[in-house]
């Protein structure tokens, strides 16, 4: 059996990184961490937040997005990411029952490896797949995990992750540790919704 995990918001807590980068690029913002994530969990993009909350114009928004993509995967901001409590115990247990993989939409491959190693997560995974903004998750998984079956799982915190699993005829689990609320994720009809990867158990999925 294969289990393919998304990275940000699924295996690691990246909320502080995203909030701090937003505040760095929009220094006039007085938005609290809680307020920012309340908006994000309602599927409100950074662009819409800038337009509605900070009265940015379209040129300012474009500049923000360009700077965001340049900084989001740099070491100073990646260092803000943390493991979810209990993730090592959970992955160790799941690893005994399945081959584990990571598939992320990040831009660069090596920083992903470096971060997983620094968080002591790398050794749990058979493969680390990174789209690098060149490939789709569907194409990466299809070409690198050839022994897939309908018993396999895609686990992620976004609707896109659920869509990826369905396109590959795999089971899907949405976790509530990332961007979207339970209500939002239910709209994508995952096979399972779990509070976190820590609560994901194969024994409850058969």
CSV table of C-alpha atoms in Angstrom, one decimal:
chain,number,residue,atom,x,y,z
A,1,UNK,CA,0.0,0.0,0.0
A,2,UNK,CA,1.1,3.6,-0.8
A,3,UNK,CA,0.2,6.7,1.2
A,4,UNK,CA,1.1,10.0,-0.5
A,5,UNK,CA,1.2,13.1,1.7
A,6,UNK,CA,1.1,16.7,0.9
A,7,UNK,CA,3.7,18.7,2.9
A,8,UNK,CA,2.7,22.2,4.0
A,9,UNK,CA,-0.3,22.2,6.3
A,10,UNK,CA,-0.3,18.4,6.2
A,11,UNK,CA,3.0,17.0,7.5
A,12,UNK,CA,4.3,20.3,8.9
A,13,UNK,CA,2.8,23.4,10.4
A,14,UNK,CA,3.6,26.3,8.0
A,15,UNK,CA,1.1,28.8,9.4
A,16,UNK,CA,3.6,31.0,11.1
A,17,UNK,CA,5.8,31.2,8.0
A,18,UNK,CA,2.9,32.3,5.8
A,19,UNK,CA,1.7,34.8,8.3
A,20,UNK,CA,5.1,36.3,9.0
A,21,UNK,CA,5.8,36.6,5.3
A,22,UNK,CA,2.5,38.3,4.7
A,23,UNK,CA,3.3,40.8,7.5
A,24,UNK,CA,6.8,41.3,6.1
A,25,UNK,CA,5.5,42.1,2.6
A,26,UNK,CA,2.5,44.2,3.9
A,27,UNK,CA,4.1,46.1,6.8
A,28,UNK,CA,1.1,48.4,7.2
A,29,UNK,CA,-1.1,45.4,8.1
A,30,UNK,CA,-2.2,45.3,11.7
A,31,UNK,CA,-3.8,41.9,11.2
A,32,UNK,CA,-3.3,39.3,13.9
A,33,UNK,CA,-2.2,35.7,13.3
A,34,UNK,CA,-5.7,34.6,14.3
A,35,UNK,CA,-7.5,37.0,11.9
A,36,UNK,CA,-5.2,36.1,9.0
A,37,UNK,CA,-5.9,32.4,9.4
A,38,UNK,CA,-9.6,33.0,9.9
A,39,UNK,CA,-9.7,34.6,6.5
A,40,UNK,CA,-7.5,32.0,4.9
A,41,UNK,CA,-9.7,29.2,6.2
A,42,UNK,CA,-12.6,30.9,4.4
A,43,UNK,CA,-10.7,30.4,1.1
A,44,UNK,CA,-9.9,34.1,0.9
A,45,UNK,CA,-6.6,34.5,-1.0
A,46,UNK,CA,-3.8,36.9,-0.1
A,47,UNK,CA,-4.7,39.0,-3.2
A,48,UNK,CA,-8.3,39.4,-1.9
A,49,UNK,CA,-7.1,40.3,1.6
A,50,UNK,CA,-4.8,43.0,0.2
A,51,UNK,CA,-7.5,44.4,-2.0
A,52,UNK,CA,-10.3,44.4,0.7
A,53,UNK,CA,-8.4,44.9,3.9
A,54,UNK,CA,-5.5,47.1,2.9
A,55,UNK,CA,-6.8,48.9,-0.2
A,56,UNK,CA,-4.0,47.7,-2.4
A,57,UNK,CA,-4.3,48.4,-6.1
A,58,UNK,CA,-3.6,45.7,-8.7
A,59,UNK,CA,0.0,46.8,-9.4
A,60,UNK,CA,0.8,46.6,-5.6
A,61,UNK,CA,-0.8,43.1,-5.5
A,62,UNK,CA,1.3,41.9,-8.4
A,63,UNK,CA,4.4,43.1,-6.7
A,64,UNK,CA,3.4,41.4,-3.5
A,65,UNK,CA,2.8,38.1,-5.3
A,66,UNK,CA,6.2,38.3,-7.1
A,67,UNK,CA,8.1,39.0,-3.9
A,68,UNK,CA,6.1,36.3,-2.1
A,69,UNK,CA,7.2,33.6,-4.5
A,70,UNK,CA,10.8,34.7,-4.2
A,71,UNK,CA,10.8,34.6,-0.4
A,72,UNK,CA,8.4,31.8,0.6
A,73,UNK,CA,11.0,29.0,0.3
A,74,UNK,CA,14.0,30.8,1.6
A,75,UNK,CA,15.8,29.5,4.7
A,76,UNK,CA,14.8,32.4,7.1
A,77,UNK,CA,11.1,31.7,6.5
A,78,UNK,CA,11.3,28.0,6.2
A,79,UNK,CA,13.0,28.0,9.6
A,80,UNK,CA,9.6,29.1,11.1
A,81,UNK,CA,7.9,25.8,10.2
A,82,UNK,CA,7.4,23.2,12.9
A,83,UNK,CA,6.4,19.6,13.3
A,84,UNK,CA,2.8,18.9,14.4
A,85,UNK,CA,2.8,17.4,17.9
A,86,UNK,CA,2.9,13.6,17.7
A,87,UNK,CA,3.8,13.5,14.0
A,88,UNK,CA,6.9,11.2,14.5
A,89,UNK,CA,5.0,8.6,16.5
A,90,UNK,CA,2.2,8.7,13.9
A,91,UNK,CA,4.4,8.3,10.9
A,92,UNK,CA,6.4,5.5,12.6
A,93,UNK,CA,3.2,3.6,13.1
A,94,UNK,CA,1.8,4.2,9.6
A,95,UNK,CA,5.2,3.3,8.0
A,96,UNK,CA,4.9,-0.2,9.4
A,97,UNK,CA,1.8,-0.7,7.3
A,98,UNK,CA,2.5,1.2,4.0
A,99,UNK,CA,5.1,2.8,1.8
A,100,UNK,CA,5.1,6.6,2.5
A,101,UNK,CA,5.7,9.3,0.0
A,102,UNK,CA,5.6,13.1,-0.1
A,103,UNK,CA,4.3,15.1,-3.1
A,104,UNK,CA,4.4,18.9,-2.8
A,105,UNK,CA,3.9,21.8,-5.1
A,106,UNK,CA,6.9,23.7,-3.8
A,107,UNK,CA,9.3,25.4,-6.3
A,108,UNK,CA,12.6,23.8,-5.3
A,109,UNK,CA,13.5,20.2,-4.5
A,110,UNK,CA,16.6,20.5,-2.3
A,111,UNK,CA,15.1,22.9,0.3
A,112,UNK,CA,12.4,20.3,0.8
A,113,UNK,CA,14.9,17.6,1.5
A,114,UNK,CA,16.9,19.8,3.8
A,115,UNK,CA,13.8,20.8,5.7
A,116,UNK,CA,12.5,17.3,6.1
A,117,UNK,CA,15.9,16.2,7.3
A,118,UNK,CA,16.1,19.1,9.8
A,119,UNK,CA,12.7,18.2,11.2
A,120,UNK,CA,13.7,14.5,11.4
A,121,UNK,CA,11.0,13.5,8.9
A,122,UNK,CA,13.0,12.5,5.8
A,123,UNK,CA,13.7,8.9,6.8
A,124,UNK,CA,10.0,8.0,6.9
A,125,UNK,CA,9.5,8.5,3.2
A,126,UNK,CA,10.4,6.3,0.2
A,127,UNK,CA,10.2,9.2,-2.3
A,128,UNK,CA,10.0,13.0,-2.2
A,129,UNK,CA,8.2,14.4,-5.2
A,130,UNK,CA,8.3,18.1,-5.9
A,131,UNK,CA,6.4,19.7,-8.8
A,132,UNK,CA,8.9,22.6,-9.0
A,133,UNK,CA,6.1,24.5,-10.8
A,134,UNK,CA,6.9,22.4,-13.8
A,135,UNK,CA,4.8,19.3,-13.3
A,136,UNK,CA,1.4,18.4,-11.9
A,137,UNK,CA,1.1,16.3,-8.8
A,138,UNK,CA,-1.0,13.8,-10.9
A,139,UNK,CA,1.8,13.4,-13.5
A,140,UNK,CA,4.5,13.1,-10.9
A,141,UNK,CA,2.7,10.4,-8.9
A,142,UNK,CA,1.7,8.5,-12.0
A,143,UNK,CA,5.3,8.4,-13.3
A,144,UNK,CA,7.1,7.7,-10.0
A,145,UNK,CA,4.7,5.4,-8.1
A,146,UNK,CA,3.8,2.7,-10.6
A,147,UNK,CA,2.5,0.1,-8.2
A,148,UNK,CA,-0.6,2.2,-7.3
A,149,UNK,CA,-3.9,0.6,-6.4
A,150,UNK,CA,-7.4,1.6,-5.3
A,151,UNK,CA,-6.3,0.8,-1.8
A,152,UNK,CA,-3.7,3.6,-1.8
A,153,UNK,CA,-4.3,7.0,-0.2
A,154,UNK,CA,-3.6,10.7,-0.9
A,155,UNK,CA,-3.6,12.8,2.3
A,156,UNK,CA,-3.7,16.5,2.1
A,157,UNK,CA,-5.2,19.8,3.5
A,158,UNK,CA,-6.5,21.2,0.2
A,159,UNK,CA,-9.2,20.5,-2.3
A,160,UNK,CA,-6.6,20.1,-5.0
A,161,UNK,CA,-5.1,17.2,-3.0
A,162,UNK,CA,-8.4,15.5,-3.0
A,163,UNK,CA,-8.9,16.0,-6.7
A,164,UNK,CA,-5.4,14.6,-7.3
A,165,UNK,CA,-6.4,11.4,-5.5
A,166,UNK,CA,-9.6,11.0,-7.3
A,167,UNK,CA,-8.0,11.5,-10.7
A,168,UNK,CA,-5.6,8.7,-9.8
A,169,UNK,CA,-8.4,6.4,-8.6
A,170,UNK,CA,-7.0,6.5,-5.0
A,171,UNK,CA,-8.6,6.9,-1.7
A,172,UNK,CA,-8.5,10.4,-0.3
A,173,UNK,CA,-8.1,11.9,3.2
A,174,UNK,CA,-8.5,15.6,4.0
A,175,UNK,CA,-6.8,16.9,7.1
A,176,UNK,CA,-7.9,20.0,9.0
A,177,UNK,CA,-4.4,21.3,9.8
A,178,UNK,CA,-4.1,23.5,6.8
A,179,UNK,CA,-5.9,26.2,4.9
A,180,UNK,CA,-9.5,24.9,4.7
A,181,UNK,CA,-12.3,24.3,7.1
A,182,UNK,CA,-14.2,21.1,7.4
A,183,UNK,CA,-17.1,22.6,5.6
A,184,UNK,CA,-14.9,23.7,2.7
A,185,UNK,CA,-13.2,20.3,2.4
A,186,UNK,CA,-16.5,18.4,2.6
A,187,UNK,CA,-17.4,20.0,-0.8
A,188,UNK,CA,-14.6,18.0,-2.4
A,189,UNK,CA,-16.1,14.7,-1.2
A,190,UNK,CA,-13.0,13.1,0.3
A,191,UNK,CA,-13.3,9.5,1.5
A,192,UNK,CA,-12.2,10.6,5.0
A,193,UNK,CA,-11.7,13.9,6.9
A,194,UNK,CA,-9.3,13.7,9.8
A,195,UNK,CA,-8.3,16.4,12.4
A,196,UNK,CA,-4.7,15.7,11.4
A,197,UNK,CA,-2.2,13.2,10.1
A,198,UNK,CA,-1.6,12.2,13.7
A,199,UNK,CA,-5.2,11.0,13.9
A,200,UNK,CA,-5.1,9.2,10.5
A,201,UNK,CA,-5.1,5.4,11.2
A,202,UNK,CA,-5.2,2.7,8.5
A,203,UNK,CA,-7.0,0.4,11.0
A,204,UNK,CA,-10.0,2.7,10.8
A,205,UNK,CA,-9.9,3.0,7.0
A,206,UNK,CA,-10.5,-0.6,5.8
